[in-house]
Amino acid sequence: MELRHLQHFVAVAEDQHFTRAAERLMVSQSGLSASIRALERELQTPLFVRTTRRVTLTQAGRALLGEAERILAQVRAAHEAVAAVQGVLRGTLSLGTEQCIAGLHVAGLLAAFRRRHPDVEIRLRQAGAGALAEEVAAGRLDLAFAYRTQADSDQLRSVSLTSEPMTVLCHASHPLSVAGATVAPADLADEVFVDFQPDFGPRRATDAAFARAGVRRTVSLEVNDVHSLLDLVGENLGVAVVPRHFRYKRASLTALDLKDGGEPVYESAALLPPPQATSPAARALMALLESGGA
């Protein structure tokens, strides 16, 4: 099994199309097809279901994809490690992040990283916590800053960044609007909620708090960015449960403490692959973050 076969396989799986994958890889379509056939012969099973419009992974193909992505990530890390020993950090830093991670200014951190390591290409992807964890575990991202969604495993580890309580935001004319007041999930059972999509960290933390309290809620207004959430609450269209630092983003809103027998907590972390698979660029970024060099 050759690395180029795995590279070709991953490209076709991502694009779900041989022609587009060939163009991206800058190889001929016939050569790409031959590479995939060689891999299928070696594994003695089809990896794709081919149609006239697109290709999809077979069950064997889905099983191979995660392993292939991890192998290629480790190969990239090996090349970058050698370059780092030679005194220059090169390669690519592929970073994922959720929006508005407390205590972390991502743009400032990346600017400081670029000043120190100008030969490293920075790629940034913004998504929800669950998707980011999957991409780090699969080797598609070097690391991510997100809500901690799971315990450490042999494919994913986490380094704690911050932990803060959850807060309820409402319009100043809302019946619950008493600055500094405390509410429980049961007090919000009949409210209209504004919230993020289910994969986002704050939504996961809120869902967990209400589940612990045995209170069902319906999110009527679902968004994928912070400003839209604050705008909807600002128009008195609903209430939102968010990490505490969000209260400082819109001074006109009333912030209420949320209790559920304990204190619902939003815990953010740096999500990384196992140490042996962590790229030199990711290690350098973490070192910069931990030193406060941003």
Coordinates of C-alpha atoms in Angstrom, one line a residue:
M1 CA 0.0 0.0 0.0
E2 CA 1.6 3.3 -1.1
L3 CA 1.0 6.7 0.5
R4 CA -0.1 8.1 -2.9
H5 CA -2.9 5.5 -3.0
L6 CA -4.2 6.7 0.3
Q7 CA -3.9 10.3 -0.7
H8 CA -5.9 9.6 -3.8
F9 CA -8.5 7.6 -1.9
V10 CA -9.0 10.4 0.6
A11 CA -9.3 13.0 -2.1
V12 CA -12.0 11.0 -3.9
A13 CA -13.8 10.4 -0.7
E14 CA -13.8 14.1 0.1
D15 CA -14.9 15.3 -3.3
Q16 CA -17.2 12.3 -4.1
H17 CA -16.1 12.7 -7.7
F18 CA -13.2 11.4 -9.6
T19 CA -12.9 14.4 -12.0
R20 CA -12.9 17.0 -9.2
A21 CA -10.4 15.0 -7.1
A22 CA -8.1 14.6 -10.1
E23 CA -8.2 18.3 -10.8
R24 CA -7.4 19.1 -7.2
L25 CA -4.6 16.6 -7.0
M26 CA -3.3 17.7 -10.5
V27 CA -3.2 14.2 -11.8
S28 CA -5.0 12.6 -14.8
Q29 CA -8.3 11.0 -14.1
S30 CA -7.2 7.8 -15.6
G31 CA -4.2 7.7 -13.3
L32 CA -6.4 8.4 -10.3
S33 CA -8.8 5.7 -11.3
A34 CA -5.9 3.2 -11.7
S35 CA -4.6 4.2 -8.2
I36 CA -8.0 3.5 -6.6
R37 CA -8.3 0.2 -8.5
A38 CA -4.8 -0.9 -7.3
L39 CA -5.8 -0.1 -3.7
E40 CA -9.1 -2.0 -4.1
R41 CA -7.2 -5.0 -5.5
E42 CA -4.8 -5.0 -2.6
L43 CA -7.6 -4.8 0.0
Q44 CA -9.7 -7.3 -2.1
T45 CA -12.9 -5.2 -1.7
P46 CA -14.6 -2.2 -3.5
L47 CA -14.1 1.1 -1.7
F48 CA -16.6 3.1 -3.7
V49 CA -20.0 2.8 -5.2
R50 CA -19.6 4.5 -8.6
T51 CA -22.5 6.2 -10.4
T52 CA -22.6 8.6 -13.3
R53 CA -22.9 11.7 -11.0
R54 CA -20.9 10.9 -8.0
V55 CA -19.2 8.2 -6.0
T56 CA -20.0 7.1 -2.4
L57 CA -18.0 5.1 0.1
T58 CA -18.8 1.4 0.7
Q59 CA -18.8 0.1 4.2
A60 CA -15.2 -1.0 3.7
G61 CA -14.4 2.5 2.3
R62 CA -15.8 4.2 5.4
A63 CA -13.7 1.9 7.6
L64 CA -10.6 2.8 5.7
L65 CA -11.2 6.6 5.5
G66 CA -10.5 7.3 9.2
E67 CA -7.4 5.2 9.2
A68 CA -6.1 6.7 6.0
E69 CA -6.6 10.2 7.3
R70 CA -4.7 9.4 10.5
I71 CA -1.9 7.8 8.6
L72 CA -1.5 10.9 6.3
A73 CA -1.7 13.2 9.3
Q74 CA 1.2 11.3 10.9
V75 CA 3.2 11.4 7.8
R76 CA 2.8 15.2 7.6
A77 CA 3.7 15.5 11.3
A78 CA 6.9 13.4 10.6
H79 CA 7.9 15.7 7.7
E80 CA 7.3 18.8 9.8
A81 CA 9.2 17.3 12.8
V82 CA 12.3 16.9 10.6
A83 CA 12.0 20.5 9.4
A84 CA 11.7 21.7 13.0
V85 CA 14.9 19.8 14.0
Q86 CA 16.6 21.6 11.1
G87 CA 15.7 24.9 12.8
V88 CA 12.7 26.1 10.7
L89 CA 9.1 25.4 11.4
R90 CA 7.3 24.8 8.1
G91 CA 4.2 23.1 6.8
T92 CA 0.6 23.8 7.7
L93 CA -1.3 24.6 10.9
S94 CA -4.9 23.5 10.5
L95 CA -6.9 24.9 13.3
G96 CA -10.6 24.7 14.2
T97 CA -12.5 26.8 16.7
E98 CA -15.9 27.5 18.0
Q99 CA -17.1 31.1 18.2
C100 CA -16.1 33.3 21.2
I101 CA -14.0 31.0 23.3
A102 CA -13.8 32.6 26.7
G103 CA -10.3 33.8 27.7
L104 CA -8.9 33.2 24.3
H105 CA -8.4 35.8 21.5
V106 CA -7.9 33.4 18.5
A107 CA -7.0 36.2 16.0
G108 CA -4.4 37.6 18.3
L109 CA -3.0 34.2 19.0
L110 CA -2.6 33.4 15.3
A111 CA -1.1 36.8 14.6
A112 CA 1.6 36.2 17.3
F113 CA 2.1 32.7 15.9
R114 CA 2.6 34.0 12.4
R115 CA 5.2 36.6 13.6
R116 CA 7.2 33.8 15.1
H117 CA 6.7 31.2 12.4
P118 CA 6.2 33.0 9.1
D119 CA 6.9 29.8 7.0
V120 CA 3.9 28.0 8.4
E121 CA 0.6 28.3 6.4
I122 CA -2.4 28.8 8.7
R123 CA -5.7 27.4 7.9
L124 CA -8.7 28.1 10.1
R125 CA -12.1 26.4 10.2
Q126 CA -15.0 27.4 12.4
A127 CA -17.6 24.8 13.4
G128 CA -19.4 23.2 16.3
A129 CA -17.7 21.3 19.1
G130 CA -18.7 17.8 17.9
A131 CA -17.6 18.3 14.4
L132 CA -14.3 19.8 15.5
A133 CA -13.6 16.9 17.8
E134 CA -14.2 14.4 15.0
E135 CA -11.9 16.3 12.6
V136 CA -9.0 16.4 15.1
A137 CA -9.5 12.7 15.9
A138 CA -9.5 11.9 12.1
G139 CA -6.3 14.0 11.5
R140 CA -8.0 16.6 9.4
L141 CA -7.3 19.3 12.0
D142 CA -4.1 19.7 14.0
L143 CA -6.0 21.0 17.0
A144 CA -9.2 22.8 17.9
F145 CA -10.5 25.2 20.5
A146 CA -14.0 24.1 21.6
Y147 CA -16.3 23.0 24.3
R148 CA -15.1 19.7 25.9
T149 CA -17.6 17.1 24.6
Q150 CA -16.0 13.8 25.7
A151 CA -13.4 12.2 27.8
D152 CA -9.9 11.7 26.5
S153 CA -9.4 8.6 24.2
D154 CA -6.6 7.1 22.2
Q155 CA -7.5 9.3 19.3
L156 CA -8.3 12.6 21.1
R157 CA -7.0 14.4 24.2
S158 CA -7.9 17.7 25.7
V159 CA -6.1 20.5 27.5
S160 CA -8.4 22.7 29.7
L161 CA -8.6 26.4 28.8
T162 CA -11.4 28.0 30.8
S163 CA -14.4 27.1 32.8
E164 CA -17.3 29.5 33.5
P165 CA -20.9 29.3 34.6
M166 CA -23.9 29.7 32.2
T167 CA -26.0 32.8 32.2
V168 CA -29.5 33.6 31.0
L169 CA -29.9 36.6 28.8
C170 CA -33.2 38.3 28.4
H171 CA -34.7 41.7 27.2
A172 CA -34.9 44.4 29.8
S173 CA -38.7 44.4 29.6
H174 CA -39.0 40.6 30.2
P175 CA -40.9 39.6 33.3
L176 CA -37.8 37.8 34.7
S177 CA -35.6 40.9 34.1
V178 CA -34.0 41.6 37.5
A179 CA -30.3 42.2 37.2
G180 CA -28.3 39.8 39.4
A181 CA -31.3 37.5 40.0
T182 CA -31.0 33.7 40.0
V183 CA -33.3 31.4 38.0
A184 CA -33.5 27.6 37.7
P185 CA -34.4 25.6 34.6
A186 CA -37.9 25.1 35.9
D187 CA -38.5 28.8 36.0
L188 CA -37.8 28.9 32.2
A189 CA -40.0 25.9 31.2
D190 CA -42.5 28.0 29.3
E191 CA -40.0 30.4 27.7
V192 CA -39.2 30.8 24.0
F193 CA -35.5 30.0 23.5
V194 CA -32.9 31.4 21.2
D195 CA -30.0 29.0 20.9
F196 CA -27.2 27.7 18.7
Q197 CA -27.4 24.6 16.6
P198 CA -27.2 21.3 18.5
D199 CA -23.5 20.7 17.8
F200 CA -22.3 24.0 19.3
G201 CA -20.7 23.9 22.8
P202 CA -23.0 26.4 24.5
R203 CA -26.1 24.5 23.2
R204 CA -24.6 21.2 24.5
A205 CA -24.0 22.7 27.9
T206 CA -27.5 24.1 28.1
D207 CA -29.1 20.9 27.0
A208 CA -27.2 19.0 29.6
A209 CA -28.3 21.4 32.4
F210 CA -31.9 21.2 31.5
A211 CA -31.7 17.4 31.2
R212 CA -30.2 17.2 34.7
A213 CA -33.1 19.3 36.0
G214 CA -35.7 17.1 34.1
V215 CA -37.0 20.2 32.3
R216 CA -37.9 19.9 28.6
R217 CA -37.4 23.0 26.4
T218 CA -37.9 23.8 22.8
V219 CA -35.5 25.9 20.8
S220 CA -37.7 27.9 18.5
L221 CA -35.1 30.3 17.1
E222 CA -31.9 28.4 16.1
V223 CA -28.8 30.3 14.9
N224 CA -25.2 29.6 14.1
D225 CA -23.5 32.9 15.2
V226 CA -23.3 34.9 18.3
H227 CA -24.5 38.3 16.9
S228 CA -27.7 36.8 15.5
L229 CA -28.4 35.2 18.9
L230 CA -27.9 38.6 20.7
D231 CA -30.0 40.4 18.1
L232 CA -33.0 38.1 18.6
V233 CA -32.8 38.4 22.4
G234 CA -32.4 42.1 22.0
E235 CA -35.7 42.3 20.1
N236 CA -37.4 40.4 22.9
L237 CA -38.1 37.3 20.7
G238 CA -36.8 34.9 23.3
V239 CA -34.3 34.2 26.0
A240 CA -30.9 32.6 25.7
V241 CA -28.6 30.5 28.0
V242 CA -25.0 31.3 27.2
P243 CA -21.5 31.3 28.7
R244 CA -21.2 34.1 31.2
H245 CA -18.8 36.2 29.2
F246 CA -21.5 36.7 26.5
R247 CA -23.3 39.1 28.9
Y248 CA -20.6 41.8 28.2
K249 CA -21.3 41.7 24.5
R250 CA -24.7 43.4 24.7
A251 CA -25.0 45.7 27.7
S252 CA -28.7 46.4 27.1
L253 CA -29.6 42.8 27.9
T254 CA -30.3 41.6 31.5
A255 CA -28.1 38.7 32.7
L256 CA -29.5 36.2 35.2
D257 CA -27.5 33.5 37.0
L258 CA -28.7 30.0 36.2
K259 CA -28.7 27.2 38.9
D260 CA -29.7 23.6 38.4
G261 CA -28.9 22.2 41.9
G262 CA -25.3 22.9 41.0
E263 CA -24.0 25.5 38.6
P264 CA -24.1 24.7 34.9
V265 CA -20.6 25.0 33.5
Y266 CA -19.2 25.7 30.1
E267 CA -15.7 24.2 29.9
S268 CA -13.6 25.0 26.9
A269 CA -10.5 23.1 25.9
A270 CA -7.8 22.7 23.3
L271 CA -8.6 19.4 21.5
L272 CA -5.5 17.6 20.2
P273 CA -4.5 14.2 18.8
P274 CA -2.3 11.9 20.8
P275 CA 1.2 13.3 21.6
Q276 CA 2.9 11.2 19.0
A277 CA 0.6 12.4 16.3
T278 CA 0.6 16.1 17.4
S279 CA 2.3 18.2 14.7
P280 CA 5.2 20.5 15.5
A281 CA 3.1 23.5 14.5
A282 CA 0.3 22.5 16.9
R283 CA 2.9 22.0 19.7
A284 CA 4.4 25.5 18.9
L285 CA 0.9 27.1 19.1
M286 CA 0.1 25.4 22.4
A287 CA 3.5 26.5 23.8
L288 CA 2.7 30.1 22.7
L289 CA -0.7 29.9 24.3
E290 CA 0.6 28.5 27.6
S291 CA 3.4 31.1 27.8
G292 CA 0.9 33.9 27.3
G293 CA 3.0 35.1 24.4
A294 CA -0.1 36.1 22.4

